[in-house]
């Protein structure tokens, strides 16, 4: 079946959710699912589900539904979750520790190869088989390990200098937890920002307005 | 000026970003800003900015732009960031520590009153003047401190039981870091989810497709 050429970011942003729900269904040995049921789990309409998945070539059959495992595998491929991009994490404070210990990077498209910090009190400590190294070793490590992405768990005021350094070493992909707007300065960088405070402010608004959806 | 009655969630989700950028401009003593310039910072169109802010009654003046401080104060009120909802945080692992130490709750609408964990190794430890308490004290604490919101930094498989307990104590507002779908079970709960893995999968996709915006 023909695929869409221009897939909108809103469809792309729903794909990880499809992947999560399908993985859960697959682990429960559910073999197939209707677009109605999938829509219910996803909190979207069935027509939205069909439209989204048609963008990637269908996979559904009328009256039969979707094959869970086949669809999950296809979304894994579309997202590129098997590609294991070699990555480093910078900043091993509480946030860096939380990210390093919570995320199953290998199932999410990345292979965490190294962790870096400037604080001599944490350099040398270990997490998940990775030893925290000094920031001074970053450039050499990137070259030797063909690193192509960086997870930034550092304060906003350190981001510009750090990104500049990483950019010079060839890194273009950044997962950024600060409010520093990387693409403002490094225009061709690929950046996903996690703005925890925006999420909390939205919660505050919805609480005041009693918006429960 | 008349305000919109039905404000869409996509407008609401942009408000925290307006707030952040306006706060930064205000701290740099910038007094006014054009919708064009604000649009540039926000990575949206000037017409989008005008449309968004008209929803809340305008504040702009043609040829003059927006008054930074007045607009920031107004968005503070709209979001309800001065209301200081009494909140608790549950789960003091790496993630809970990161959240408790990184977030300026008081500027984001909440007042973090208590932290809870079941692990006797962390109960009694302190962060920012708050002592970590045992989960067994949660219900009494909620009642005594009129807590109305909870930040859940616990694993997915503990969320259902925990939310059930908190719900019984009257809590309806949850900031949830797990993939457990709270509103599936507690329909009138107000929930903001932080799905770190979705963000990382999206980054992986965009990296593969070289989508740099």
Tab-separated table of C-alpha atoms in Angstrom:
chain	number	residue	atom	x	y	z
A	1	UNK	CA	0.000	0.000	0.000
A	2	UNK	CA	1.245	3.497	-0.793
A	3	UNK	CA	2.698	5.492	2.081
A	4	UNK	CA	2.146	9.191	2.758
A	5	UNK	CA	5.027	11.415	1.754
A	6	UNK	CA	4.611	14.208	4.243
A	7	UNK	CA	3.914	12.769	7.637
A	8	UNK	CA	2.987	15.486	10.100
A	9	UNK	CA	4.799	15.842	13.422
A	10	UNK	CA	1.522	15.192	15.239
A	11	UNK	CA	1.276	11.732	13.651
A	12	UNK	CA	4.933	11.086	14.414
A	13	UNK	CA	4.438	12.101	18.017
A	14	UNK	CA	1.643	9.530	18.354
A	15	UNK	CA	3.838	6.684	17.067
A	16	UNK	CA	5.706	6.125	20.357
A	17	UNK	CA	2.324	5.757	22.058
A	18	UNK	CA	1.185	3.178	19.499
A	19	UNK	CA	4.495	1.418	20.056
A	20	UNK	CA	4.040	1.386	23.841
A	21	UNK	CA	0.468	0.112	23.781
A	22	UNK	CA	1.210	-2.504	21.113
A	23	UNK	CA	4.253	-3.707	23.052
A	24	UNK	CA	2.090	-4.120	26.128
A	25	UNK	CA	-0.586	-6.014	24.175
A	26	UNK	CA	2.100	-8.181	22.568
A	27	UNK	CA	3.590	-9.018	25.972
A	28	UNK	CA	0.090	-10.116	27.034
A	29	UNK	CA	0.011	-12.374	23.935
A	30	UNK	CA	-2.841	-10.422	22.349
A	31	UNK	CA	-2.674	-11.355	18.665
A	32	UNK	CA	-4.973	-8.842	17.049
A	33	UNK	CA	-6.822	-5.662	17.884
A	34	UNK	CA	-9.563	-3.643	16.195
A	35	UNK	CA	-9.069	0.005	15.354
A	36	UNK	CA	-11.945	0.754	17.763
A	37	UNK	CA	-10.191	-0.917	20.676
A	38	UNK	CA	-6.822	0.605	19.787
A	39	UNK	CA	-8.521	4.018	19.531
A	40	UNK	CA	-10.010	3.555	22.997
A	41	UNK	CA	-6.628	2.774	24.543
A	42	UNK	CA	-5.014	5.685	22.689
A	43	UNK	CA	-7.801	8.152	23.569
A	44	UNK	CA	-8.287	9.070	19.892
A	45	UNK	CA	-11.015	8.174	17.378
A	46	UNK	CA	-10.963	4.940	15.374
A	47	UNK	CA	-10.870	6.995	12.203
A	48	UNK	CA	-7.756	8.753	13.525
A	49	UNK	CA	-6.104	5.376	14.152
A	50	UNK	CA	-6.881	4.185	10.617
A	51	UNK	CA	-5.676	7.471	9.164
A	52	UNK	CA	-2.435	7.410	11.190
A	53	UNK	CA	-1.575	3.840	10.312
A	54	UNK	CA	-2.492	4.271	6.654
A	55	UNK	CA	0.284	6.863	6.548
A	56	UNK	CA	2.709	4.008	6.976
A	57	UNK	CA	1.118	1.576	4.582
A	58	UNK	CA	-1.916	0.212	6.379
A	59	UNK	CA	-1.386	-3.172	8.128
A	60	UNK	CA	-5.078	-3.477	8.931
A	61	UNK	CA	-7.725	-5.652	7.384
A	62	UNK	CA	-11.404	-4.717	7.444
A	63	UNK	CA	-13.377	-6.862	9.890
A	64	UNK	CA	-10.210	-8.441	11.215
A	65	UNK	CA	-8.304	-5.572	12.767
A	66	UNK	CA	-4.568	-5.199	13.179
A	67	UNK	CA	-2.042	-7.934	13.859
A	68	UNK	CA	-0.440	-6.719	17.087
A	69	UNK	CA	3.043	-8.154	16.664
A	70	UNK	CA	3.367	-7.282	12.975
A	71	UNK	CA	2.195	-3.723	13.610
A	72	UNK	CA	4.503	-3.331	16.609
A	73	UNK	CA	7.462	-4.592	14.543
A	74	UNK	CA	6.593	-2.228	11.729
A	75	UNK	CA	6.413	0.766	14.069
A	76	UNK	CA	9.727	-0.338	15.613
A	77	UNK	CA	11.214	-0.130	12.110
A	78	UNK	CA	9.524	3.165	11.264
A	79	UNK	CA	10.849	4.761	14.466
A	80	UNK	CA	14.224	3.102	13.910
A	81	UNK	CA	14.326	1.702	17.429
A	82	UNK	CA	16.690	-1.100	16.401
A	83	UNK	CA	19.375	1.255	15.171
A	84	UNK	CA	21.133	1.768	18.513
A	85	UNK	CA	22.645	5.171	17.920
A	86	UNK	CA	25.779	5.512	20.093
A	87	UNK	CA	25.047	8.217	22.658
A	88	UNK	CA	26.562	9.988	25.626
A	89	UNK	CA	24.912	11.564	28.660
A	90	UNK	CA	26.320	14.766	30.087
A	91	UNK	CA	25.644	15.811	33.671
A	92	UNK	CA	25.459	13.188	36.392
A	93	UNK	CA	23.504	15.114	39.006
A	94	UNK	CA	20.138	13.872	40.269
A	95	UNK	CA	18.554	14.330	36.850
A	96	UNK	CA	21.367	12.575	34.982
A	97	UNK	CA	21.243	9.708	37.484
A	98	UNK	CA	17.488	9.418	37.083
A	99	UNK	CA	17.732	9.395	33.289
A	100	UNK	CA	20.653	6.944	33.225
A	101	UNK	CA	18.968	4.525	35.617
A	102	UNK	CA	15.351	4.745	34.358
A	103	UNK	CA	15.586	4.658	30.609
A	104	UNK	CA	15.867	1.420	28.616
A	105	UNK	CA	17.913	3.144	25.927
A	106	UNK	CA	18.440	-0.013	23.899
A	107	UNK	CA	14.717	-0.383	23.353
A	108	UNK	CA	14.406	3.301	22.421
A	109	UNK	CA	16.891	3.516	19.570
A	110	UNK	CA	20.035	4.468	21.470
A	111	UNK	CA	23.060	2.811	23.011
A	112	UNK	CA	24.367	4.774	26.008
A	113	UNK	CA	28.146	4.467	25.686
A	114	UNK	CA	29.428	7.062	28.120
A	115	UNK	CA	28.492	9.428	30.948
A	116	UNK	CA	30.347	12.662	31.680
A	117	UNK	CA	30.462	15.217	34.472
A	118	UNK	CA	32.814	17.970	35.621
A	119	UNK	CA	32.412	17.206	39.334
A	120	UNK	CA	35.389	15.209	40.668
A	121	UNK	CA	33.108	13.800	43.377
A	122	UNK	CA	31.071	11.816	40.845
A	123	UNK	CA	33.760	11.071	38.237
A	124	UNK	CA	34.685	7.399	38.629
A	125	UNK	CA	31.318	6.322	40.027
A	126	UNK	CA	29.466	3.614	38.123
A	127	UNK	CA	25.943	3.053	36.887
A	128	UNK	CA	24.714	0.128	34.790
A	129	UNK	CA	28.268	-0.883	33.942
A	130	UNK	CA	29.238	2.618	32.776
A	131	UNK	CA	31.899	4.613	34.607
A	132	UNK	CA	31.325	8.363	34.853
A	133	UNK	CA	34.176	10.180	33.064
A	134	UNK	CA	35.534	13.702	33.226
A	135	UNK	CA	34.160	16.276	30.774
A	136	UNK	CA	37.745	16.750	29.587
A	137	UNK	CA	37.572	13.344	27.874
A	138	UNK	CA	34.402	14.092	25.868
A	139	UNK	CA	35.928	14.978	22.482
A	140	UNK	CA	38.254	11.989	22.306
A	141	UNK	CA	35.465	9.654	23.465
A	142	UNK	CA	33.089	10.921	20.773
A	143	UNK	CA	35.655	10.268	18.080
A	144	UNK	CA	36.728	6.859	19.350
A	145	UNK	CA	33.163	5.611	19.827
A	146	UNK	CA	31.504	7.248	16.801
A	147	UNK	CA	29.008	8.949	19.118
A	148	UNK	CA	26.206	10.685	17.230
A	149	UNK	CA	23.838	11.913	19.952
A	150	UNK	CA	23.964	13.524	23.387
A	151	UNK	CA	21.570	13.634	26.325
A	152	UNK	CA	22.013	16.914	28.191
A	153	UNK	CA	21.194	16.770	31.896
A	154	UNK	CA	23.003	20.004	32.695
A	155	UNK	CA	21.841	23.441	33.876
A	156	UNK	CA	20.555	25.943	31.314
A	157	UNK	CA	23.594	28.220	31.645
A	158	UNK	CA	26.010	25.410	30.667
A	159	UNK	CA	24.103	24.273	27.601
A	160	UNK	CA	25.361	26.748	25.002
A	161	UNK	CA	29.064	26.067	25.669
A	162	UNK	CA	28.506	22.315	25.899
A	163	UNK	CA	26.512	22.128	22.679
A	164	UNK	CA	29.104	24.243	20.880
A	165	UNK	CA	31.782	21.787	21.903
A	166	UNK	CA	29.703	18.730	20.966
A	167	UNK	CA	28.679	20.341	17.682
A	168	UNK	CA	32.341	20.828	16.751
A	169	UNK	CA	32.837	17.099	17.382
A	170	UNK	CA	30.060	16.333	14.909
A	171	UNK	CA	27.078	15.761	17.225
A	172	UNK	CA	23.793	17.038	15.783
A	173	UNK	CA	21.209	15.195	17.891
A	174	UNK	CA	20.401	16.438	21.376
A	175	UNK	CA	17.952	15.391	24.075
A	176	UNK	CA	17.703	18.521	26.164
A	177	UNK	CA	16.223	18.910	29.658
A	178	UNK	CA	16.956	22.617	30.039
A	179	UNK	CA	15.040	25.598	28.674
A	180	UNK	CA	17.964	26.717	26.527
A	181	UNK	CA	16.765	26.922	22.917
A	182	UNK	CA	19.492	24.998	21.054
A	183	UNK	CA	18.008	25.355	17.560
A	184	UNK	CA	18.086	29.141	17.913
A	185	UNK	CA	21.866	28.989	17.609
A	186	UNK	CA	22.604	25.617	16.013
A	187	UNK	CA	20.011	25.646	13.275
A	188	UNK	CA	20.547	22.179	11.855
A	189	UNK	CA	20.556	20.464	15.254
A	190	UNK	CA	17.853	17.871	15.859
A	191	UNK	CA	16.543	18.547	19.343
A	192	UNK	CA	13.871	17.097	21.565
A	193	UNK	CA	13.255	19.191	24.649
A	194	UNK	CA	11.779	17.928	27.882
A	195	UNK	CA	10.232	20.910	29.629
A	196	UNK	CA	9.134	19.541	32.991
A	197	UNK	CA	8.050	22.966	34.241
A	198	UNK	CA	5.726	23.496	31.247
A	199	UNK	CA	4.012	20.234	32.096
A	200	UNK	CA	3.565	21.303	35.712
A	201	UNK	CA	2.210	24.748	34.750
A	202	UNK	CA	-0.299	23.093	32.425
A	203	UNK	CA	-1.357	20.841	35.298
A	204	UNK	CA	-1.848	23.916	37.463
A	205	UNK	CA	-4.027	25.576	34.815
A	206	UNK	CA	-6.146	22.476	34.255
A	207	UNK	CA	-6.569	22.042	38.003
A	208	UNK	CA	-7.842	25.586	38.376
A	209	UNK	CA	-10.159	25.170	35.404
A	210	UNK	CA	-11.079	21.586	36.318
A	211	UNK	CA	-10.203	20.289	32.845
A	212	UNK	CA	-10.002	16.546	33.375
A	213	UNK	CA	-9.189	15.404	29.847
B	1	UNK	CA	-11.734	43.011	25.396
B	2	UNK	CA	-13.868	39.884	25.182
B	3	UNK	CA	-12.197	36.590	25.980
B	4	UNK	CA	-12.680	33.283	24.140
B	5	UNK	CA	-14.930	30.793	25.865
B	6	UNK	CA	-13.475	27.564	24.588
B	7	UNK	CA	-9.727	27.732	24.734
B	8	UNK	CA	-8.152	24.752	23.011
B	9	UNK	CA	-5.584	22.596	24.798
B	10	UNK	CA	-3.006	23.523	22.140
B	11	UNK	CA	-3.298	27.201	23.114
B	12	UNK	CA	-3.144	26.273	26.784
B	13	UNK	CA	-0.035	24.175	26.191
B	14	UNK	CA	1.690	27.186	24.616
B	15	UNK	CA	0.990	29.426	27.637
B	16	UNK	CA	3.827	28.046	29.794
B	17	UNK	CA	6.219	28.813	26.941
B	18	UNK	CA	4.932	32.396	26.698
B	19	UNK	CA	5.360	32.612	30.451
B	20	UNK	CA	8.949	31.354	30.306
B	21	UNK	CA	10.028	33.645	27.489
B	22	UNK	CA	8.276	36.679	28.977
B	23	UNK	CA	9.856	35.982	32.380
B	24	UNK	CA	13.255	35.882	30.754
B	25	UNK	CA	12.615	39.136	28.873
B	26	UNK	CA	11.314	40.738	32.061
B	27	UNK	CA	14.416	39.670	33.989
B	28	UNK	CA	16.472	41.377	31.242
B	29	UNK	CA	14.386	44.528	31.820
B	30	UNK	CA	12.859	44.395	28.326
B	31	UNK	CA	9.725	46.550	28.573
B	32	UNK	CA	7.867	45.734	25.395
B	33	UNK	CA	7.991	43.288	22.528
B	34	UNK	CA	6.321	43.095	19.117
B	35	UNK	CA	4.241	40.091	18.135
B	36	UNK	CA	6.796	39.460	15.369
B	37	UNK	CA	9.677	39.222	17.804
B	38	UNK	CA	7.676	37.146	20.279
B	39	UNK	CA	6.680	34.847	17.407
B	40	UNK	CA	10.318	34.420	16.440
B	41	UNK	CA	11.308	33.389	19.989
B	42	UNK	CA	8.312	31.061	20.231
B	43	UNK	CA	8.887	29.498	16.788
B	44	UNK	CA	5.295	30.268	15.739
B	45	UNK	CA	3.822	32.879	13.386
B	46	UNK	CA	3.034	36.451	14.509
B	47	UNK	CA	-0.588	35.838	13.619
B	48	UNK	CA	-0.583	32.788	15.914
B	49	UNK	CA	0.774	34.930	18.758
B	50	UNK	CA	-1.927	37.556	18.249
B	51	UNK	CA	-4.608	34.878	18.019
B	52	UNK	CA	-3.365	33.090	21.165
B	53	UNK	CA	-3.185	36.244	23.255
B	54	UNK	CA	-6.513	37.527	21.987
B	55	UNK	CA	-8.028	34.425	23.575
B	56	UNK	CA	-7.167	35.923	26.930
B	57	UNK	CA	-8.229	39.446	26.232
B	58	UNK	CA	-5.508	40.950	24.068
B	59	UNK	CA	-2.941	43.078	25.968
B	60	UNK	CA	-1.348	44.208	22.707
B	61	UNK	CA	-1.510	47.550	20.995
B	62	UNK	CA	-1.012	47.947	17.275
B	63	UNK	CA	2.337	49.501	16.417
B	64	UNK	CA	3.437	49.332	20.031
B	65	UNK	CA	3.548	45.628	20.801
B	66	UNK	CA	3.028	43.942	24.142
B	67	UNK	CA	4.057	45.203	27.549
B	68	UNK	CA	6.301	42.407	28.789
B	69	UNK	CA	5.659	42.672	32.512
B	70	UNK	CA	1.906	43.223	32.217
B	71	UNK	CA	1.568	40.285	29.833
B	72	UNK	CA	3.724	38.046	32.026
B	73	UNK	CA	1.649	38.956	35.089
B	74	UNK	CA	-1.554	38.266	33.191
B	75	UNK	CA	-0.346	34.833	32.053
B	76	UNK	CA	0.747	34.129	35.639
B	77	UNK	CA	-2.846	34.798	36.693
B	78	UNK	CA	-4.375	32.818	33.833
B	79	UNK	CA	-2.215	29.787	34.663
B	80	UNK	CA	-2.874	30.316	38.370
B	81	UNK	CA	0.817	30.154	39.240
B	82	UNK	CA	0.306	32.200	42.409
B	83	UNK	CA	-2.147	29.749	43.921
B	84	UNK	CA	0.416	27.452	45.583
B	85	UNK	CA	-1.570	24.213	45.638
B	86	UNK	CA	-0.321	22.088	48.542
B	87	UNK	CA	1.298	18.997	47.003
B	88	UNK	CA	3.154	15.827	47.934
B	89	UNK	CA	5.760	13.870	46.019
B	90	UNK	CA	5.741	10.093	46.197
B	91	UNK	CA	8.823	8.029	45.410
B	92	UNK	CA	12.244	9.321	46.418
B	93	UNK	CA	14.404	7.280	44.055
B	94	UNK	CA	16.662	8.988	41.509
B	95	UNK	CA	13.696	10.422	39.649
B	96	UNK	CA	11.967	11.737	42.787
B	97	UNK	CA	15.243	13.289	43.944
B	98	UNK	CA	15.731	14.928	40.543
B	99	UNK	CA	12.194	16.314	40.540
B	100	UNK	CA	12.350	17.504	44.165
B	101	UNK	CA	15.686	19.238	43.691
B	102	UNK	CA	15.202	20.703	40.189
B	103	UNK	CA	11.727	22.138	40.187
B	104	UNK	CA	10.896	25.603	41.538
B	105	UNK	CA	7.435	24.480	42.590
B	106	UNK	CA	6.508	27.803	44.131
B	107	UNK	CA	6.895	29.563	40.796
B	108	UNK	CA	4.874	26.845	39.040
B	109	UNK	CA	1.668	26.907	41.063
B	110	UNK	CA	2.460	24.347	43.743
B	111	UNK	CA	3.811	24.186	47.270
B	112	UNK	CA	5.657	20.923	47.919
B	113	UNK	CA	4.690	20.065	51.497
B	114	UNK	CA	5.809	16.455	51.863
B	115	UNK	CA	7.839	13.633	50.284
B	116	UNK	CA	7.066	9.965	50.812
B	117	UNK	CA	8.777	6.651	50.134
B	118	UNK	CA	8.442	3.068	51.337
B	119	UNK	CA	12.201	2.438	51.511
B	120	UNK	CA	13.472	2.669	55.088
B	121	UNK	CA	16.895	3.612	53.716
B	122	UNK	CA	15.629	6.952	52.423
B	123	UNK	CA	12.926	7.699	55.009
B	124	UNK	CA	14.292	10.421	57.284
B	125	UNK	CA	16.632	11.919	54.691
B	126	UNK	CA	16.150	15.593	53.881
B	127	UNK	CA	15.936	17.734	50.774
B	128	UNK	CA	15.218	21.460	50.617
B	129	UNK	CA	14.039	21.486	54.225
B	130	UNK	CA	11.605	18.580	53.693
B	131	UNK	CA	12.089	15.286	55.526
B	132	UNK	CA	11.195	12.137	53.585
B	133	UNK	CA	8.377	10.316	55.388
B	134	UNK	CA	7.087	6.759	55.305
B	135	UNK	CA	4.256	5.919	52.892
B	136	UNK	CA	2.264	4.797	55.917
B	137	UNK	CA	1.845	8.438	56.934
B	138	UNK	CA	0.400	9.604	53.600
B	139	UNK	CA	-3.328	9.643	54.438
B	140	UNK	CA	-2.970	11.518	57.704
B	141	UNK	CA	-0.566	13.993	56.114
B	142	UNK	CA	-2.978	14.720	53.253
B	143	UNK	CA	-5.758	15.484	55.687
B	144	UNK	CA	-3.694	17.567	58.068
B	145	UNK	CA	-2.116	19.651	55.297
B	146	UNK	CA	-5.099	19.945	52.922
B	147	UNK	CA	-3.014	18.407	50.125
B	148	UNK	CA	-4.746	18.552	46.749
B	149	UNK	CA	-2.173	17.233	44.296
B	150	UNK	CA	0.432	14.490	44.036
B	151	UNK	CA	3.599	14.066	41.985
B	152	UNK	CA	4.148	10.371	41.272
B	153	UNK	CA	7.784	9.356	40.822
B	154	UNK	CA	7.086	5.656	41.302
B	155	UNK	CA	7.275	2.619	38.996
B	156	UNK	CA	4.344	1.869	36.687
B	157	UNK	CA	3.287	-1.237	38.653
B	158	UNK	CA	2.809	0.765	41.871
B	159	UNK	CA	0.753	3.546	40.344
B	160	UNK	CA	-2.717	1.993	40.379
B	161	UNK	CA	-2.625	1.104	44.097
B	162	UNK	CA	-1.073	4.434	45.030
B	163	UNK	CA	-3.564	6.490	43.033
B	164	UNK	CA	-6.463	4.491	44.498
B	165	UNK	CA	-5.256	5.354	47.970
B	166	UNK	CA	-4.688	9.023	47.155
B	167	UNK	CA	-8.028	9.228	45.377
B	168	UNK	CA	-9.783	7.954	48.495
B	169	UNK	CA	-8.090	10.756	50.423
B	170	UNK	CA	-9.546	13.272	47.988
B	171	UNK	CA	-6.625	13.885	45.615
B	172	UNK	CA	-7.695	14.423	41.998
B	173	UNK	CA	-4.620	16.051	40.475
B	174	UNK	CA	-1.638	13.916	39.500
B	175	UNK	CA	1.679	14.585	37.829
B	176	UNK	CA	2.645	11.175	36.546
B	177	UNK	CA	6.030	10.005	35.255
B	178	UNK	CA	5.013	6.398	34.553
B	179	UNK	CA	3.168	4.970	31.549
B	180	UNK	CA	0.211	3.865	33.670
B	181	UNK	CA	-2.945	5.459	32.258
B	182	UNK	CA	-4.577	6.945	35.367
B	183	UNK	CA	-7.615	8.454	33.622
B	184	UNK	CA	-8.538	5.017	32.258
B	185	UNK	CA	-9.548	4.048	35.790
B	186	UNK	CA	-10.057	7.318	37.638
B	187	UNK	CA	-12.057	9.191	35.051
B	188	UNK	CA	-12.350	12.550	36.778
B	189	UNK	CA	-8.663	12.714	37.671
B	190	UNK	CA	-6.689	15.618	36.210
B	191	UNK	CA	-3.427	14.144	34.998
B	192	UNK	CA	-0.364	15.419	33.238
B	193	UNK	CA	1.936	12.655	32.084
B	194	UNK	CA	5.628	12.999	31.421
B	195	UNK	CA	6.577	10.253	28.978
B	196	UNK	CA	10.350	10.503	28.712
B	197	UNK	CA	10.587	7.432	26.498
B	198	UNK	CA	8.143	8.880	23.939
B	199	UNK	CA	10.342	11.944	23.664
B	200	UNK	CA	13.425	9.783	23.094
B	201	UNK	CA	11.679	7.620	20.465
B	202	UNK	CA	10.599	10.772	18.631
B	203	UNK	CA	14.195	11.981	18.705
B	204	UNK	CA	15.277	8.642	17.228
B	205	UNK	CA	12.737	8.934	14.404
B	206	UNK	CA	13.668	12.526	13.589
B	207	UNK	CA	17.362	11.616	13.635
B	208	UNK	CA	16.780	8.829	11.125
B	209	UNK	CA	14.677	11.084	8.941
B	210	UNK	CA	16.880	14.132	9.546
B	211	UNK	CA	13.937	16.278	10.604
B	212	UNK	CA	15.622	19.235	12.249
B	213	UNK	CA	12.592	21.285	13.214
